[in-house]
Short mmCIF file of C-alpha atoms in Angstrom, two decimals:
data_model
loop_
_atom_site.label_atom_id
_atom_site.label_comp_id
_atom_site.label_asym_id
_atom_site.label_seq_id
_atom_site.Cartn_x
_atom_site.Cartn_y
_atom_site.Cartn_z
CA MET B 1 -19.58 25.21 -85.69
CA ASP B 2 -23.17 25.67 -86.67
CA LEU B 3 -26.25 25.47 -84.73
CA SER B 4 -26.76 21.70 -84.90
CA ALA B 5 -23.85 20.94 -83.65
CA GLN B 6 -24.15 23.02 -80.42
CA THR B 7 -27.19 21.52 -80.69
CA ASP B 8 -26.11 17.83 -80.47
CA HIS B 9 -23.48 18.62 -77.55
CA LEU B 10 -25.49 20.32 -75.46
CA LEU B 11 -27.82 17.25 -75.88
CA THR B 12 -24.82 14.72 -74.90
CA ALA B 13 -23.21 17.09 -72.55
CA PHE B 14 -27.13 16.37 -70.74
CA MET B 15 -27.90 13.12 -71.37
CA ALA B 16 -23.85 12.44 -69.63
CA TRP B 17 -24.96 14.60 -66.43
CA LEU B 18 -28.59 13.30 -66.44
CA PRO B 19 -28.18 10.07 -64.03
CA VAL B 20 -26.10 12.31 -61.96
CA ILE B 21 -28.93 14.87 -61.72
CA LEU B 22 -31.40 12.35 -61.06
CA GLN B 23 -29.34 11.33 -58.34
CA TYR B 24 -29.10 14.02 -56.43
CA CYS B 25 -32.72 15.58 -57.21
CA GLY B 26 -33.96 12.08 -55.60
CA LYS B 27 -31.48 12.93 -52.56
CA VAL B 28 -32.65 16.27 -52.44
CA VAL B 29 -36.09 15.79 -52.31
CA LEU B 30 -36.25 12.55 -50.12
CA ALA B 31 -34.26 15.09 -47.74
CA LEU B 32 -37.00 17.66 -48.18
CA ILE B 33 -39.45 15.22 -46.94
CA THR B 34 -37.85 13.84 -44.38
CA LEU B 35 -36.84 17.28 -42.80
CA TRP B 36 -40.58 18.60 -43.48
CA ILE B 37 -42.24 15.08 -41.63
CA GLY B 38 -39.16 15.76 -38.60
CA TRP B 39 -39.86 19.31 -38.28
CA TRP B 40 -43.81 18.55 -38.13
CA ILE B 41 -42.75 15.35 -35.53
CA ILE B 42 -40.96 17.16 -33.21
CA ASN B 43 -43.29 20.32 -32.99
CA ARG B 44 -46.04 17.79 -31.94
CA LEU B 45 -43.75 15.94 -29.72
CA THR B 46 -42.82 19.11 -27.74
CA GLY B 47 -46.02 20.47 -27.54
CA ARG B 48 -47.32 16.96 -25.97
CA LEU B 49 -44.23 17.39 -23.43
CA ALA B 50 -45.90 21.16 -22.82
CA ALA B 51 -49.11 19.46 -22.38
CA LEU B 52 -47.99 17.32 -19.90
CA PHE B 53 -45.99 19.45 -17.69
CA THR B 54 -48.73 21.38 -17.87
CA ALA B 55 -51.15 18.50 -16.50
CA ARG B 56 -48.78 17.98 -13.74
CA HIS B 57 -48.71 21.77 -12.83
CA MET B 58 -44.70 22.17 -13.20
CA ASP B 59 -43.66 25.85 -12.86
CA GLN B 60 -44.17 28.16 -15.86
CA ALA B 61 -40.26 28.94 -16.07
CA LEU B 62 -39.49 25.32 -16.10
CA GLU B 63 -41.98 24.19 -18.18
CA THR B 64 -41.03 26.73 -21.11
CA PHE B 65 -37.07 25.89 -20.54
CA VAL B 66 -37.67 22.67 -21.04
CA VAL B 67 -39.87 22.37 -23.86
CA THR B 68 -37.72 24.95 -25.86
CA LEU B 69 -34.52 23.36 -25.35
CA VAL B 70 -35.96 20.25 -26.29
CA ASN B 71 -37.44 21.48 -29.14
CA ILE B 72 -34.07 23.25 -30.41
CA GLY B 73 -32.05 20.13 -29.86
CA LEU B 74 -34.06 17.78 -31.68
CA LYS B 75 -34.21 20.22 -34.71
CA VAL B 76 -30.63 20.77 -34.78
CA MET B 77 -30.08 17.17 -34.76
CA LEU B 78 -32.83 16.58 -37.55
CA VAL B 79 -30.69 18.95 -39.73
CA ILE B 80 -27.41 17.53 -39.25
CA SER B 81 -28.94 14.24 -40.95
CA VAL B 82 -30.34 15.46 -43.43
CA ALA B 83 -27.44 17.22 -44.41
CA SER B 84 -25.82 13.85 -44.46
CA MET B 85 -28.67 12.36 -46.57
CA ILE B 86 -27.73 14.81 -49.63
CA GLY B 87 -23.92 14.00 -49.32
CA ILE B 88 -22.67 17.34 -47.23
CA ALA B 89 -19.95 15.72 -44.65
CA THR B 90 -20.81 16.40 -41.28
CA THR B 91 -17.91 15.40 -39.78
CA SER B 92 -15.97 18.58 -40.03
CA PHE B 93 -19.08 20.43 -39.59
CA VAL B 94 -19.88 19.03 -35.87
CA ALA B 95 -16.14 19.51 -35.35
CA ALA B 96 -16.26 23.04 -35.82
CA LEU B 97 -19.24 23.25 -33.97
CA GLY B 98 -17.93 21.62 -30.71
CA ALA B 99 -14.94 23.78 -31.26
CA ALA B 100 -16.83 27.10 -31.70
CA SER B 101 -18.93 25.55 -28.24
CA LEU B 102 -16.02 25.08 -26.28
CA ALA B 103 -14.67 28.36 -26.97
CA ILE B 104 -18.24 29.78 -26.35
CA GLY B 105 -18.20 28.20 -23.22
CA LEU B 106 -14.53 29.45 -21.74
CA SER B 107 -15.30 32.38 -22.31
CA LEU B 108 -18.62 32.85 -21.41
CA GLN B 109 -17.84 30.60 -17.57
CA GLY B 110 -19.86 32.91 -15.30
CA SER B 111 -22.82 32.66 -17.82
CA LEU B 112 -22.94 29.34 -17.68
CA ALA B 113 -22.53 29.12 -14.24
CA ASN B 114 -25.41 30.83 -13.22
CA PHE B 115 -27.15 29.08 -16.09
CA ALA B 116 -26.87 25.97 -15.02
CA GLY B 117 -27.34 27.08 -11.16
CA GLY B 118 -30.92 28.67 -13.18
CA VAL B 119 -31.55 24.92 -14.26
CA LEU B 120 -30.87 23.41 -10.87
CA ILE B 121 -33.34 25.69 -9.22
CA LEU B 122 -35.84 25.06 -11.47
CA LEU B 123 -35.73 21.70 -10.90
CA PHE B 124 -35.43 21.09 -7.49
CA ARG B 125 -37.18 24.61 -6.50
CA PRO B 126 -35.43 25.06 -2.98
CA PHE B 127 -37.94 28.23 -3.30
CA LYS B 128 -40.52 29.64 -5.03
CA ILE B 129 -42.13 33.22 -6.27
CA GLY B 130 -43.33 34.72 -3.09
CA ASP B 131 -40.85 32.63 -0.85
CA TYR B 132 -39.02 35.23 2.00
CA ILE B 133 -35.11 33.86 1.49
CA GLU B 134 -32.14 34.76 2.83
CA ALA B 135 -28.89 33.62 0.78
CA GLN B 136 -25.83 35.08 -0.19
CA GLY B 137 -25.81 37.55 2.71
CA VAL B 138 -29.06 39.16 1.38
CA GLN B 139 -33.00 38.77 2.43
CA GLY B 140 -35.84 39.21 0.69
CA THR B 141 -39.18 38.28 -1.08
CA VAL B 142 -38.77 36.39 -4.54
CA ASP B 143 -39.82 38.30 -7.36
CA SER B 144 -38.72 36.67 -10.19
CA ILE B 145 -36.55 33.38 -10.95
CA GLN B 146 -34.92 34.06 -14.08
CA ILE B 147 -32.35 31.68 -16.21
CA PHE B 148 -29.21 33.31 -15.30
CA HIS B 149 -30.12 35.43 -12.07
CA THR B 150 -33.00 35.66 -8.82
CA VAL B 151 -34.21 39.04 -8.05
CA LEU B 152 -35.39 39.90 -4.24
CA ARG B 153 -37.67 42.41 -2.47
CA THR B 154 -36.26 43.52 0.50
CA GLY B 155 -38.64 44.12 3.62
CA ASP B 156 -37.23 48.41 2.77
CA ASN B 157 -38.18 48.09 -0.98
CA ARG B 158 -35.17 47.53 -2.33
CA THR B 159 -34.51 45.22 -5.64
CA VAL B 160 -31.75 42.82 -5.28
CA THR B 161 -30.17 40.79 -8.10
CA VAL B 162 -27.94 37.24 -7.06
CA PRO B 163 -26.15 35.29 -9.65
CA ASN B 164 -28.16 31.98 -9.96
CA GLY B 165 -24.41 30.00 -10.18
CA ASN B 166 -23.38 31.50 -6.43
CA LEU B 167 -27.13 31.42 -4.78
CA SER B 168 -27.37 27.61 -6.18
CA ASN B 169 -24.40 26.80 -4.31
CA GLY B 170 -24.72 28.80 -1.77
CA ILE B 171 -26.73 27.90 1.91
CA ILE B 172 -30.44 29.16 1.43
CA THR B 173 -32.93 29.51 4.57
CA ASN B 174 -36.46 29.40 2.76
CA GLN B 175 -38.09 31.14 5.96
CA SER B 176 -41.86 30.89 4.31
CA ARG B 177 -41.64 26.92 3.36
CA GLN B 178 -43.12 26.23 6.31
CA ALA B 179 -46.83 27.01 7.89
CA THR B 180 -45.39 27.74 11.64
CA ARG B 181 -42.16 29.28 13.01
CA GLN B 182 -40.84 28.67 16.63
CA ILE B 183 -40.16 31.94 18.78
CA VAL B 184 -37.40 31.50 20.84
CA PHE B 185 -37.39 34.28 23.62
CA ASP B 186 -34.76 34.76 25.57
CA VAL B 187 -34.36 36.83 28.58
CA LYS B 188 -31.52 37.25 31.19
CA VAL B 189 -31.99 38.24 35.07
CA GLY B 190 -30.02 38.57 37.90
CA TYR B 191 -29.07 35.30 40.04
CA ASP B 192 -31.13 37.78 42.74
CA ALA B 193 -34.55 37.78 40.64
CA ASP B 194 -37.25 35.28 41.70
CA LEU B 195 -37.40 33.18 38.98
CA GLN B 196 -40.79 31.57 39.58
CA LYS B 197 -41.76 35.10 38.90
CA ALA B 198 -39.76 35.43 35.99
CA LYS B 199 -41.06 32.20 34.27
CA GLN B 200 -44.92 33.40 35.20
CA VAL B 201 -44.25 36.89 33.28
CA LEU B 202 -43.28 34.49 30.30
CA ALA B 203 -45.98 32.43 30.95
CA ASP B 204 -48.58 34.92 30.64
CA MET B 205 -47.17 36.59 27.48
CA ALA B 206 -47.56 33.33 26.16
CA LYS B 207 -51.33 33.66 25.81
CA ASP B 208 -51.23 36.19 23.45
CA PRO B 209 -54.20 34.73 20.76
CA ARG B 210 -51.37 34.80 18.21
CA VAL B 211 -49.18 31.55 19.36
CA LEU B 212 -50.39 28.48 19.14
CA GLU B 213 -51.31 25.61 22.10
CA THR B 214 -50.03 22.77 19.73
CA PRO B 215 -47.25 21.98 20.76
CA PRO B 216 -47.40 24.38 24.11
CA PRO B 217 -45.35 27.34 24.83
CA ALA B 218 -42.63 26.29 27.16
CA ILE B 219 -40.48 27.90 29.95
CA VAL B 220 -36.99 27.07 30.39
CA VAL B 221 -34.05 28.31 31.80
CA ALA B 222 -31.99 27.68 29.13
CA GLY B 223 -28.48 28.76 30.46
CA LEU B 224 -26.65 30.33 33.45
CA GLY B 225 -23.94 32.76 32.81
CA ASP B 226 -21.46 34.64 35.16
CA THR B 227 -23.80 37.55 36.42
CA PHE B 228 -27.18 36.41 34.86
CA ILE B 229 -29.75 33.46 34.21
CA THR B 230 -31.17 33.41 30.85
CA VAL B 231 -34.74 32.32 31.29
CA SER B 232 -36.78 31.21 27.56
CA LEU B 233 -40.08 31.33 26.21
CA ARG B 234 -40.29 28.79 23.58
CA CYS B 235 -43.60 29.28 21.03
CA TRP B 236 -45.22 28.81 18.15
CA THR B 237 -47.00 30.45 15.56
CA ALA B 238 -48.23 31.02 12.52
CA ASN B 239 -45.59 31.46 9.97
CA SER B 240 -47.32 35.02 8.77
CA ASP B 241 -47.50 35.86 12.89
CA PHE B 242 -44.19 35.34 13.67
CA TRP B 243 -43.05 38.78 13.38
CA GLY B 244 -45.69 40.91 15.11
CA THR B 245 -45.99 38.49 18.01
CA GLN B 246 -41.32 39.01 18.39
CA PHE B 247 -41.87 42.59 18.34
CA THR B 248 -45.03 42.74 20.85
CA PHE B 249 -42.84 40.24 23.03
CA ASN B 250 -39.97 42.80 22.70
CA GLU B 251 -42.31 46.16 24.04
CA GLN B 252 -44.01 44.40 26.67
CA ILE B 253 -41.27 42.89 27.89
CA ARG B 254 -39.56 45.63 30.32
CA ASP B 255 -42.68 46.73 32.13
CA ARG B 256 -43.89 43.53 33.02
CA LEU B 257 -40.61 42.44 34.37
CA ARG B 258 -40.79 46.04 36.38
CA ALA B 259 -44.08 45.54 37.59
CA GLU B 260 -43.05 42.00 39.67
CA GLY B 261 -39.82 43.84 40.61
CA ILE B 262 -37.40 41.97 38.58
CA ASP B 263 -35.07 43.85 36.34
CA ILE B 264 -33.39 42.66 33.34
CA ALA B 265 -29.86 42.23 33.74
CA LEU B 266 -27.23 44.22 32.21
CA PRO B 267 -23.88 43.54 30.77
CA SER B 268 -21.24 43.25 33.45
CA ARG B 269 -17.34 43.64 33.60
CA VAL B 270 -14.56 43.65 36.30
CA VAL B 271 -12.23 46.48 35.80
CA LYS B 272 -9.03 46.39 38.27
CA VAL B 273 -7.72 49.15 39.54
CA ILE B 274 -3.54 48.83 39.54
CA ASP B 275 -1.56 51.40 41.27
CA ASP B 276 2.46 53.22 40.21
CA LYS B 277 3.65 50.06 42.81
CA GLY B 278 1.74 47.22 40.68
CA ASP B 279 -0.57 46.45 43.95
CA GLU B 280 -4.01 45.88 43.06
CA ARG B 281 -6.08 48.21 44.79
CA ALA B 282 -9.87 47.70 43.81
CA THR B 283 -12.72 46.54 41.48
CA ALA B 284 -15.81 47.73 40.23
CA ALA B 285 -18.44 46.25 38.35
CA ALA B 286 -19.47 47.95 34.64
CA ARG B 287 -22.98 48.69 36.84
CA GLY B 288 -21.03 51.58 38.48
CA GLU B 289 -21.10 50.12 41.90
CA ALA B 290 -17.11 50.88 43.44
#
């Protein structure tokens, strides 16, 4: 075959494929333009979303997480749509992606539970960084809130990492949320003690400058035991003064009661002494009385 015949053959083949090439080139160009415009719109949309969250003073961790999630989700949908425009069958692709997601989800159940817990904590905010909380058997100040775990710093400066899945499904006591806290200070005195003097001692202790005047302190008889009466001081302090005031009361109560001739009731129990014949011989109290 001479050169002229080869040229004619190639030209004929090119002319036969030209409509197909033009058709697919048009689809590819249109898909690329759609991808570029869609990518630009998604970036602008997520930028506006971030600005809206910032204007509303949303938590920074939650803002970053939501904006990133929306951005990735929209771009994945855009790529799938563009692929379908150029004739790529996306049904099998989506099915494979779903199967892979299911397999990954089953293998990472614990991590996904912690991820979901982190999302719930960031959305509903039962606590924030700097709060002192009690949860999952530990107490501490919140150092950071991550997607999978929360980091607490205990009173003796230990770092405790709590999985968010357990944290979001358990009871959380936030001791920093309210501006004030109530001190319930119970004292047990004997039945022979002067009850009015005991109440006066507690009233004098409530004059501590850290005790708030509103609501006013209350001194009540909280309970009657077998061998003691429980007298209770109920007062309010600023949250930051709670522990200091509580420790001061613990330190002062014994000396103040003794100055009034009142002793704190000790735990007691009755001991029965039975001889070899099974007869009860005597009883004695745990205080040392025989």
